[in-house]
Coordinates of C-alpha atoms in Angstrom, one line a residue:
X1 CA 91.4 56.5 90.1
X2 CA 95.0 57.8 88.6
X3 CA 93.4 59.1 85.8
X4 CA 90.6 61.1 87.7
X5 CA 92.9 62.5 90.0
X6 CA 95.1 63.9 87.1
X7 CA 91.7 65.4 85.6
X8 CA 91.1 66.8 88.8
X9 CA 94.6 68.3 89.3
X10 CA 94.7 69.9 85.6
X11 CA 90.9 70.7 85.4
X12 CA 89.5 73.9 86.6
X13 CA 89.2 72.6 90.3
X14 CA 93.1 72.5 90.5
X15 CA 93.1 76.2 89.8
X16 CA 93.0 78.9 92.1
X17 CA 89.8 80.6 91.9
X18 CA 90.7 84.3 93.3
X19 CA 92.1 85.5 90.2
X20 CA 95.9 84.8 91.1
X21 CA 97.9 84.1 88.0
X22 CA 101.7 83.9 87.6
X23 CA 104.4 86.8 86.4
X24 CA 103.0 86.1 82.9
X25 CA 99.2 86.3 83.7
X26 CA 98.4 82.5 83.5
X27 CA 96.2 80.8 86.0
X28 CA 98.2 78.7 88.7
X29 CA 97.6 75.6 89.9
X30 CA 96.8 75.8 93.5
X31 CA 99.4 72.4 94.1
X32 CA 101.9 74.2 92.6
X33 CA 102.1 77.8 94.1
X34 CA 101.2 79.7 97.2
X35 CA 100.4 78.3 100.5
X36 CA 102.6 78.3 103.3
X37 CA 105.4 77.1 101.1
X38 CA 105.2 80.4 99.1
X39 CA 104.9 82.3 102.7
X40 CA 108.5 81.0 103.8
X41 CA 110.3 83.0 101.3
X42 CA 108.5 86.0 102.0
X43 CA 108.3 85.7 105.7
X44 CA 112.2 85.7 105.7
X45 CA 112.7 89.1 104.2
X46 CA 110.2 90.6 106.7
X47 CA 112.3 89.4 109.4
X48 CA 115.0 90.8 108.4
X49 CA 113.4 94.3 107.7
X50 CA 111.9 94.2 111.0
X51 CA 115.6 93.6 112.3
X52 CA 117.0 96.5 110.3
X53 CA 114.1 98.8 111.5
X54 CA 113.9 98.2 114.8
X55 CA 117.2 98.2 115.2
X56 CA 117.3 101.5 113.9
X57 CA 114.3 103.0 115.6
X58 CA 114.7 101.2 119.0
X59 CA 118.0 102.8 120.0
X60 CA 117.9 105.9 117.4
X61 CA 117.1 108.4 120.4
X62 CA 120.3 106.8 122.0
X63 CA 122.4 107.7 118.9
X64 CA 120.8 111.2 118.4
X65 CA 121.1 112.3 121.9
X66 CA 124.8 110.9 122.6
X67 CA 126.2 111.1 119.0
X68 CA 124.7 113.8 117.3
X69 CA 124.1 115.9 120.8
X70 CA 120.7 116.6 120.7
X71 CA 118.3 117.6 123.6
X72 CA 115.5 115.1 124.6
X73 CA 112.4 116.5 122.9
X74 CA 114.4 117.5 120.1
X75 CA 115.3 113.8 119.8
X76 CA 112.3 112.1 120.7
X77 CA 110.3 114.1 117.8
X78 CA 113.2 113.4 115.5
X79 CA 112.2 109.8 116.1
X80 CA 108.3 110.0 115.8
X81 CA 108.7 111.9 112.7
X82 CA 110.8 109.5 110.8
X83 CA 109.0 106.7 112.1
X84 CA 105.8 108.4 111.0
X85 CA 107.4 108.7 107.7
X86 CA 107.9 105.0 107.3
X87 CA 104.4 104.3 108.4
X88 CA 102.7 106.7 106.1
X89 CA 104.6 106.0 102.8
X90 CA 103.0 102.8 102.4
X91 CA 100.1 104.9 101.0
X92 CA 102.4 105.4 97.9
X93 CA 103.7 102.0 97.8
X94 CA 100.3 100.8 97.8
X95 CA 98.8 103.1 94.8
X96 CA 101.8 102.0 92.7
X97 CA 101.3 98.5 93.1
X98 CA 97.5 98.6 92.8
X99 CA 97.5 101.1 89.8
X100 CA 101.0 100.1 87.7
X101 CA 103.4 97.6 88.7
X102 CA 101.7 95.0 90.8
X103 CA 102.5 94.1 94.3
X104 CA 105.5 91.8 93.1
X105 CA 107.3 94.5 91.0
X106 CA 106.9 97.6 93.4
X107 CA 108.6 95.3 96.0
X108 CA 111.5 94.5 94.0
X109 CA 112.2 98.1 93.2
X110 CA 111.4 99.6 97.0
X111 CA 113.7 96.5 98.1
X112 CA 116.6 98.1 96.4
X113 CA 115.8 101.6 97.6
X114 CA 116.0 100.3 101.4
X115 CA 119.3 98.4 101.0
X116 CA 120.5 101.6 99.2
X117 CA 119.4 104.1 102.2
X118 CA 121.0 101.3 104.8
X119 CA 124.2 101.0 103.3
X120 CA 124.7 105.2 103.3
X121 CA 123.0 104.8 106.9
X122 CA 126.0 102.7 107.6
X123 CA 128.5 104.9 106.3
X124 CA 127.0 107.9 108.0
X125 CA 127.5 106.2 111.9
X126 CA 130.7 104.7 110.9
X127 CA 133.0 107.5 109.1
X128 CA 134.4 110.4 111.7
X129 CA 133.8 113.1 109.0
X130 CA 129.9 112.5 109.4
X131 CA 129.4 112.6 112.4
X132 CA 130.5 115.3 115.2
X133 CA 133.3 114.6 117.9
X134 CA 132.4 112.8 120.6
X135 CA 131.5 114.7 124.0
X136 CA 131.0 113.3 127.6
X137 CA 129.7 116.3 129.0
X138 CA 126.2 115.6 130.6
X139 CA 124.5 118.8 129.4
X140 CA 124.5 118.2 125.7
X141 CA 124.4 122.0 125.0
X142 CA 128.1 122.3 125.5
X143 CA 128.8 119.6 122.9
X144 CA 129.5 120.5 119.5
X145 CA 126.6 120.2 117.4
X146 CA 126.5 118.3 113.9
X147 CA 127.3 120.3 110.9
X148 CA 124.6 120.7 108.0
X149 CA 126.3 118.2 105.9
X150 CA 126.3 115.6 108.5
X151 CA 122.7 115.9 109.6
X152 CA 121.9 116.0 105.9
X153 CA 123.8 112.6 105.2
X154 CA 122.1 110.9 108.3
X155 CA 118.8 111.8 108.2
X156 CA 118.9 111.6 104.1
X157 CA 119.5 108.2 104.6
X158 CA 116.9 107.5 107.2
X159 CA 114.4 109.2 104.5
X160 CA 115.6 106.9 101.5
X161 CA 114.9 104.0 103.9
X162 CA 111.4 105.4 104.7
X163 CA 110.5 105.7 101.0
X164 CA 112.1 102.4 100.1
X165 CA 109.9 100.9 103.3
X166 CA 107.0 102.4 101.8
X167 CA 107.0 100.2 98.7
X168 CA 107.9 97.4 100.7
X169 CA 105.6 97.2 103.9
X170 CA 101.9 97.2 102.4
X171 CA 103.1 94.8 99.4
X172 CA 105.2 92.1 101.5
X173 CA 102.4 91.1 103.8
X174 CA 99.6 91.6 101.3
X175 CA 101.6 89.5 99.1
X176 CA 101.8 86.9 101.9
X177 CA 98.0 87.1 102.3
X178 CA 97.0 86.6 98.5
X179 CA 99.2 83.2 98.9
X180 CA 95.7 81.8 100.7
X181 CA 92.7 81.2 98.2
X182 CA 89.4 83.3 99.4
X183 CA 87.4 80.5 97.9
X184 CA 89.1 77.5 99.2
X185 CA 87.7 76.4 102.9
X186 CA 91.2 75.2 103.7
X187 CA 92.9 78.0 102.5
X188 CA 90.7 80.2 103.9
X189 CA 91.5 78.6 107.4
X190 CA 94.9 79.0 107.1
X191 CA 94.2 82.7 106.2
X192 CA 92.7 83.1 109.3
X193 CA 95.8 81.9 111.1
X194 CA 98.1 83.8 108.6
X195 CA 98.3 87.1 110.1
X196 CA 98.9 85.8 113.8
X197 CA 101.6 83.6 112.3
X198 CA 103.1 86.4 110.3
X199 CA 103.6 88.3 113.0
X200 CA 104.9 86.0 115.4
X201 CA 107.3 85.2 112.9
X202 CA 108.6 88.9 112.0
X203 CA 109.1 89.6 115.6
X204 CA 111.7 87.3 115.5
X205 CA 113.5 89.8 113.8
X206 CA 112.5 92.2 116.3
X207 CA 113.8 90.5 119.3
X208 CA 116.9 90.2 117.5
X209 CA 117.0 93.9 116.9
X210 CA 116.4 94.8 120.3
X211 CA 118.5 92.6 122.1
X212 CA 121.8 91.6 120.2
X213 CA 121.5 94.8 118.0
X214 CA 121.4 97.5 120.3
X215 CA 123.6 95.9 122.6
X216 CA 126.5 95.9 119.5
X217 CA 125.7 99.3 119.2
X218 CA 125.9 100.5 122.5
X219 CA 129.1 98.5 123.7
X220 CA 130.7 97.2 120.4
X221 CA 130.3 100.0 117.6
X222 CA 127.4 101.2 115.7
X223 CA 129.3 100.7 112.7
X224 CA 128.8 96.7 113.1
X225 CA 125.3 97.5 114.5
X226 CA 123.8 99.3 111.7
X227 CA 126.3 97.0 109.4
X228 CA 124.8 93.3 110.3
X229 CA 121.2 94.5 109.4
X230 CA 122.2 95.8 106.1
X231 CA 123.9 92.4 105.1
X232 CA 121.0 90.8 106.5
X233 CA 118.8 92.7 104.0
X234 CA 120.7 92.1 101.2
X235 CA 120.6 88.0 101.9
X236 CA 116.9 88.4 102.4
X237 CA 116.2 90.0 98.9
X238 CA 118.3 87.2 97.3
X239 CA 115.8 84.6 99.1
X240 CA 112.8 86.4 98.1
X241 CA 113.7 86.3 94.4
X242 CA 114.3 82.4 94.6
X243 CA 110.8 81.8 95.7
X244 CA 109.7 83.7 92.8
X245 CA 108.4 80.2 91.0
X246 CA 106.0 79.6 94.1
X247 CA 104.4 82.9 94.2
X248 CA 100.5 83.6 93.4
X249 CA 100.1 87.2 92.1
X250 CA 97.0 89.5 92.0
X251 CA 96.9 91.6 88.7
X252 CA 97.1 95.3 89.1
X253 CA 93.2 97.1 88.5
X254 CA 93.9 100.5 88.3
X255 CA 94.3 103.0 91.0
X256 CA 92.1 102.9 93.6
X257 CA 92.2 106.3 94.4
X258 CA 91.1 107.2 90.8
X259 CA 87.9 105.0 91.2
X260 CA 87.4 106.3 94.6
X261 CA 87.4 110.0 93.2
X262 CA 85.3 108.9 90.3
X263 CA 82.5 107.8 92.4
X264 CA 82.3 110.6 94.7
X265 CA 82.5 112.8 91.8
X266 CA 79.9 110.9 90.3
X267 CA 77.8 111.1 92.9
X268 CA 78.0 115.2 93.2
X269 CA 77.3 115.4 89.1
X270 CA 74.2 113.7 89.8
X271 CA 73.1 114.7 92.9
X272 CA 69.9 116.2 91.6
X273 CA 68.8 112.7 90.5
X274 CA 67.0 110.3 92.7
X275 CA 68.4 106.7 93.2
X276 CA 66.4 104.0 91.5
X277 CA 64.4 101.6 93.7
X278 CA 65.5 98.6 91.8
X279 CA 69.4 98.4 92.0
X280 CA 69.1 96.8 88.5
X281 CA 68.9 99.8 86.9
X282 CA 72.1 101.1 88.1
X283 CA 75.1 100.5 86.1
X284 CA 77.1 97.2 86.1
X285 CA 78.7 94.9 84.1
X286 CA 78.2 91.3 83.8
X287 CA 79.7 88.5 85.7
X288 CA 82.0 87.6 82.9
X289 CA 83.6 90.5 82.8
X290 CA 84.8 90.5 86.0
X291 CA 86.1 87.1 86.1
X292 CA 88.0 87.4 82.8
X293 CA 89.7 90.0 85.1
X294 CA 89.9 87.9 88.1
X295 CA 88.0 90.2 90.4
X296 CA 84.2 90.2 92.2
X297 CA 81.2 91.6 91.1
X298 CA 79.6 93.5 94.4
X299 CA 76.0 93.5 94.7
X300 CA 74.3 97.2 95.5
X301 CA 73.8 98.2 99.4
X302 CA 71.9 100.8 101.0
X303 CA 74.5 102.2 103.0
X304 CA 76.2 105.8 101.8
X305 CA 72.8 105.4 99.6
X306 CA 73.6 109.1 98.1
X307 CA 77.0 107.4 96.5
X308 CA 74.6 105.2 94.2
X309 CA 73.9 108.3 92.2
X310 CA 77.3 107.6 90.5
X311 CA 76.0 104.7 88.5
X312 CA 73.2 106.3 87.6
X313 CA 72.9 106.6 83.4
X314 CA 73.4 110.1 82.3
X315 CA 74.6 111.2 78.8
X316 CA 77.6 110.7 77.6
X317 CA 79.4 110.7 81.3
X318 CA 81.3 107.8 82.0
X319 CA 79.6 105.8 84.2
X320 CA 80.8 104.3 87.1
X321 CA 79.7 100.6 88.1
X322 CA 77.9 99.4 90.8
X323 CA 80.9 97.2 92.1
X324 CA 82.9 100.4 92.0
X325 CA 80.6 102.5 93.9
X326 CA 80.6 99.9 96.7
X327 CA 84.2 99.3 96.7
X328 CA 84.5 103.3 97.5
X329 CA 81.8 103.1 100.3
X330 CA 83.9 100.2 102.2
X331 CA 87.0 102.0 102.1
X332 CA 84.9 105.3 103.3
X333 CA 83.3 102.8 105.8
X334 CA 86.9 101.8 107.5
X335 CA 87.8 105.6 108.0
X336 CA 86.0 106.1 111.4
X337 CA 87.6 102.9 112.4
X338 CA 90.9 104.2 111.3
X339 CA 90.6 107.3 113.1
X340 CA 90.0 105.5 116.4
X341 CA 93.6 103.8 115.7
X342 CA 95.5 107.0 115.9
X343 CA 95.5 107.7 119.6
X344 CA 96.7 103.6 120.7
X345 CA 99.4 104.3 117.8
X346 CA 100.5 107.7 119.6
X347 CA 100.8 105.9 122.6
X348 CA 102.8 102.7 121.2
X349 CA 105.5 105.7 119.7
X350 CA 106.2 106.3 123.4
X351 CA 108.2 102.7 123.8
X352 CA 110.8 104.1 121.2
X353 CA 111.1 107.1 122.7
X354 CA 110.6 108.3 126.0
X355 CA 110.1 104.8 127.5
X356 CA 113.5 104.2 126.3
X357 CA 114.9 107.7 127.8
X358 CA 113.7 106.8 131.4
X359 CA 115.5 103.3 131.2
X360 CA 118.9 105.7 130.9
X361 CA 118.2 107.0 134.3
X362 CA 117.8 103.6 136.0
X363 CA 120.6 101.1 137.3
X364 CA 120.9 98.9 134.1
X365 CA 123.6 96.6 135.9
X366 CA 123.3 92.6 136.1
X367 CA 126.0 91.2 138.2
X368 CA 129.1 93.1 138.2
X369 CA 130.1 93.2 134.3
X370 CA 127.1 93.3 132.4
X371 CA 124.9 96.4 131.6
X372 CA 121.6 96.1 129.8
X373 CA 121.1 98.6 127.1
X374 CA 118.4 100.8 127.7
X375 CA 116.7 100.2 124.4
X376 CA 116.6 96.2 125.2
X377 CA 113.7 96.9 127.3
X378 CA 111.8 96.9 124.1
X379 CA 112.7 93.1 123.4
X380 CA 110.3 92.1 126.5
X381 CA 107.6 93.9 124.1
X382 CA 108.2 91.4 121.5
X383 CA 108.9 88.7 124.0
X384 CA 105.2 89.1 125.3
X385 CA 103.8 89.1 122.0
X386 CA 105.4 86.1 120.8
X387 CA 103.8 84.5 124.3
X388 CA 100.8 86.4 123.5
X389 CA 100.3 85.4 119.7
X390 CA 100.4 81.5 120.7
X391 CA 98.3 81.7 123.8
X392 CA 95.7 83.7 121.5
X393 CA 95.8 81.5 118.5
X394 CA 95.8 78.5 120.0
X395 CA 94.0 78.7 123.5
X396 CA 91.7 81.5 123.4
X397 CA 90.1 81.4 119.9
X398 CA 89.7 77.7 120.7
X399 CA 87.8 78.5 123.8
X400 CA 85.8 81.6 122.0
X401 CA 85.1 79.5 118.9
X402 CA 83.2 77.0 121.0
X403 CA 81.1 79.9 122.5
X404 CA 80.8 82.2 119.6
X405 CA 80.5 79.9 116.5
X406 CA 82.9 82.7 115.1
X407 CA 85.9 81.2 113.1
X408 CA 88.1 83.9 114.5
X409 CA 86.8 83.2 118.0
X410 CA 85.9 87.0 118.5
X411 CA 85.5 89.6 115.6
X412 CA 88.4 91.9 115.0
X413 CA 86.8 95.0 116.0
X414 CA 86.6 93.1 119.7
X415 CA 90.1 91.9 119.3
X416 CA 90.6 96.1 119.0
X417 CA 88.8 97.2 121.8
X418 CA 90.7 94.4 124.3
X419 CA 93.9 96.2 123.1
X420 CA 92.8 99.7 123.6
X421 CA 91.5 98.5 127.3
X422 CA 95.2 97.6 127.7
X423 CA 96.5 100.6 126.6
X424 CA 94.7 102.6 129.0
X425 CA 96.2 100.0 131.6
X426 CA 99.7 100.4 130.1
X427 CA 99.9 104.4 130.8
X428 CA 98.1 104.5 134.0
X429 CA 100.7 102.1 135.3
X430 CA 103.7 104.0 133.5
X431 CA 102.3 107.2 135.1
X432 CA 102.5 105.4 138.3
X433 CA 105.6 104.1 137.9
X434 CA 107.2 107.3 137.0
X435 CA 105.4 109.0 139.7
X436 CA 107.8 106.6 142.1
X437 CA 110.9 106.9 140.1
X438 CA 110.8 110.5 140.9
X439 CA 110.0 110.2 144.5
X440 CA 113.7 108.2 144.2
X441 CA 115.2 111.1 142.1
X442 CA 114.2 113.5 145.1
X443 CA 115.2 111.4 147.8
X444 CA 118.6 110.9 146.4
X445 CA 119.6 114.3 145.4
X446 CA 118.6 113.4 141.6
X447 CA 121.9 111.4 140.6
X448 CA 122.3 110.7 137.0
X449 CA 121.6 107.2 137.5
X450 CA 119.1 106.4 140.2
X451 CA 119.4 103.9 142.8
X452 CA 116.2 102.0 141.1
X453 CA 116.6 98.7 139.0
X454 CA 115.6 99.1 135.4
X455 CA 113.2 96.5 135.7
X456 CA 110.8 99.1 137.3
X457 CA 109.8 99.7 134.0
X458 CA 109.2 95.8 132.9
X459 CA 105.3 96.0 133.5
X460 CA 104.6 98.8 131.2
X461 CA 106.7 97.1 128.3
X462 CA 105.1 93.4 128.8
X463 CA 101.8 94.9 129.0
X464 CA 102.5 96.7 125.5
X465 CA 103.5 93.5 123.8
X466 CA 100.3 91.7 125.1
X467 CA 98.5 94.8 123.8
X468 CA 99.9 94.5 120.4
X469 CA 99.1 90.9 120.1
X470 CA 95.4 92.2 120.4
X471 CA 95.4 95.7 118.5
X472 CA 98.1 95.6 116.2
X473 CA 97.4 92.3 115.0
X474 CA 93.9 92.7 114.6
X475 CA 94.5 96.5 113.0
X476 CA 96.7 95.0 109.9
X477 CA 94.2 91.9 109.8
X478 CA 91.1 94.1 109.7
X479 CA 92.1 96.8 107.2
X480 CA 93.1 93.9 104.9
X481 CA 90.4 91.7 105.3
X482 CA 87.8 94.5 105.1
X483 CA 89.2 96.1 102.0
X484 CA 87.5 95.3 98.7
X485 CA 89.3 92.7 96.7
X486 CA 91.2 95.3 94.4
X487 CA 92.4 97.4 97.0
X488 CA 94.0 95.0 99.5
X489 CA 97.3 97.1 99.2
X490 CA 95.4 100.5 99.8
X491 CA 93.8 98.7 102.9
X492 CA 96.6 97.3 104.2
X493 CA 98.6 100.8 104.0
X494 CA 95.4 101.8 106.5
X495 CA 97.3 100.2 109.3
X496 CA 100.2 101.5 108.5
X497 CA 98.7 105.0 108.0
X498 CA 97.6 104.7 111.6
X499 CA 100.9 104.1 113.1
X500 CA 102.2 107.1 110.7
X501 CA 99.7 109.4 112.0
X502 CA 100.0 108.3 115.7
X503 CA 103.8 109.3 115.4
X504 CA 103.2 112.4 113.7
X505 CA 100.6 113.0 117.0
X506 CA 103.2 112.0 119.2
X507 CA 105.6 114.8 117.8
X508 CA 102.7 117.2 118.2
X509 CA 101.4 116.6 121.4
X510 CA 105.1 116.3 123.0
X511 CA 106.2 119.8 121.4
X512 CA 102.6 121.1 122.7
X513 CA 102.8 119.9 126.1
X514 CA 106.5 120.9 127.0
X515 CA 106.3 124.2 125.3
X516 CA 103.2 125.2 127.4
X517 CA 104.4 123.9 130.6
X518 CA 107.9 125.6 130.1
X519 CA 106.1 128.6 129.4
X520 CA 104.1 128.3 132.7
X521 CA 107.9 127.7 134.5
X522 CA 106.8 123.8 135.3
X523 CA 108.5 121.7 132.5
X524 CA 106.7 118.3 132.0
X525 CA 109.3 117.0 129.9
X526 CA 112.8 118.6 130.1
X527 CA 116.4 117.2 129.0
X528 CA 116.6 116.1 132.2
X529 CA 114.0 113.9 133.3
X530 CA 114.9 114.0 137.0
X531 CA 113.5 117.5 136.6
X532 CA 110.3 116.7 134.6
X533 CA 106.8 115.4 135.0
X534 CA 106.6 112.4 132.6
X535 CA 103.9 111.0 135.4
X536 CA 101.6 113.8 133.9
X537 CA 102.3 113.4 130.5
X538 CA 101.7 109.6 130.8
X539 CA 98.5 110.3 132.6
X540 CA 97.5 112.9 129.9
X541 CA 98.0 110.0 127.3
X542 CA 95.5 107.5 129.8
X543 CA 93.1 110.2 129.5
X544 CA 93.2 110.7 125.9
X545 CA 93.0 106.9 125.5
X546 CA 90.2 106.4 128.0
X547 CA 88.1 109.0 125.6
X548 CA 89.2 107.5 122.4
X549 CA 87.9 103.8 123.3
X550 CA 84.4 105.4 124.1
X551 CA 84.6 107.0 120.8
X552 CA 85.8 103.5 119.5
X553 CA 82.8 101.8 121.2
X554 CA 80.3 103.9 119.0
X555 CA 81.9 103.8 115.7
X556 CA 82.2 100.0 116.1
X557 CA 78.6 99.4 117.2
X558 CA 77.6 101.2 113.4
X559 CA 80.1 99.4 111.8
X560 CA 79.0 96.5 109.1
X561 CA 81.3 93.9 108.1
X562 CA 81.9 93.2 104.6
X563 CA 79.9 90.4 103.2
X564 CA 82.4 87.5 102.3
X565 CA 83.2 87.0 98.7
X566 CA 82.9 83.5 98.6
X567 CA 81.3 80.7 101.2
X568 CA 84.4 79.4 102.1
X569 CA 84.0 81.1 105.7
X570 CA 80.4 79.9 105.8
X571 CA 81.8 76.0 105.7
X572 CA 83.8 77.3 108.6
X573 CA 81.5 78.5 110.5
X574 CA 79.4 75.7 109.8
X575 CA 82.0 72.7 110.7
X576 CA 82.3 74.5 114.3
X577 CA 78.5 74.1 114.7
X578 CA 79.1 70.3 113.3
X579 CA 81.8 69.8 116.1
X580 CA 80.0 71.0 118.9
X581 CA 76.9 68.7 117.4
X582 CA 78.7 65.7 117.8
X583 CA 80.6 66.5 120.6

């Protein structure tokens, strides 16, 4: 028995079957690398990275208005422009990882850039020469503005951090998912829960940032408030390196962009040639060629049939394979879904800008000596999200598995749709709450701080966390799961691109609405929120969210999920049926 066990461990069945290797390119034993043990090192970095990101972004509008003396619209747009860049840069990081360096090496270089950016940023908020003198005037237009040098150093550090996160964000989560073998039913089951618990773990970093860090920034000092996440980031990089012997790696398979462009150009080049009725007449490699590369061959499908022309043999033109054509189709199929996530991401941007600015106008006192930082309201998003993920994973999924026989409980698109419905509800509530806040302001002569508790804003923050448990978790899992095996980093970057474009849309929408409404003599978003009409602005976002939801319903109805590359998901589905039969 012992000999048989040893043979099984060292034989073919003991190795992962998804093409993962060690850093030297050797096959790895599943018992020695990967799974939750490897993920524990990876998760630590993301906890500290999120602590750093949200420690900056959550309170950034406060720093820009109070320390750099910028107006409401300008500061809000600076926040969303920076956040948009942070979330759009993963496209570059995914390209470098998939085409050249691999996820591990790309991550290491990018994390060093992140650490450098955080260090410079800490100096920018600490040295008196790098920020304008303090100003207590309520009207910030009368305060001395930051010099060109001060702005260059501060925003230079912010955008250096954005460049670094472009290389860490798409690769760290993808590396985590890579630690589970698609072909092993037990590991596949663990992978289905990975993104839930991934989000659960990293939001502890967010919770620390939106409570402890923002309190330190508001009441102790910005130097310590930025210095702590900088130190944490350095420690987490060391911990990540310590986990190196336990990681599984995917081999870079060339630029996904090059593949997609080649397929599109090839199809256009052959546009006059009819597609053969028999897919076997199209160019394709043998199964063995793919297994040597640790990748998978994909059969031809009828969707986007025009692209099949790229695999038609024609003279000396370098042919695309059927698999490359199908990979391109899969990425293109996800684009309509991606577009439908832009408006939800635009709505999400309000939690770090206007929602926080609203909080500064309300009574933040708790007892006689403690004041809640306005940015700490974002912690309720995190708390709600953590609770919702646990309930979703441990209760909701179990119930829905019995009903739908789907190992996920409900489909990823259904989960996203529920999140979109919650977004509509959130903006409707936010509009009504703002109407009430403005009424109180008028009744009390528009004081700087209204006799209205900051917890009036709590429902919109709490519901945002619940919406994230549906929308944001499903989004990152959808784009990872549905991306071809050779384009996983690019797929993950899609979910982050959604947040990036959403932030840029927020900038465009806020600037446009502010310009038009001020021009008409009734500004919706002014430096003095008591003279503004944020209720109208939130209602507009609610309307846009509603329209977007119905477009999403149409798009998702025609979406066809990617065929599984292994039978492990079928094994899990069969187990669910067996449980019902035995029950």
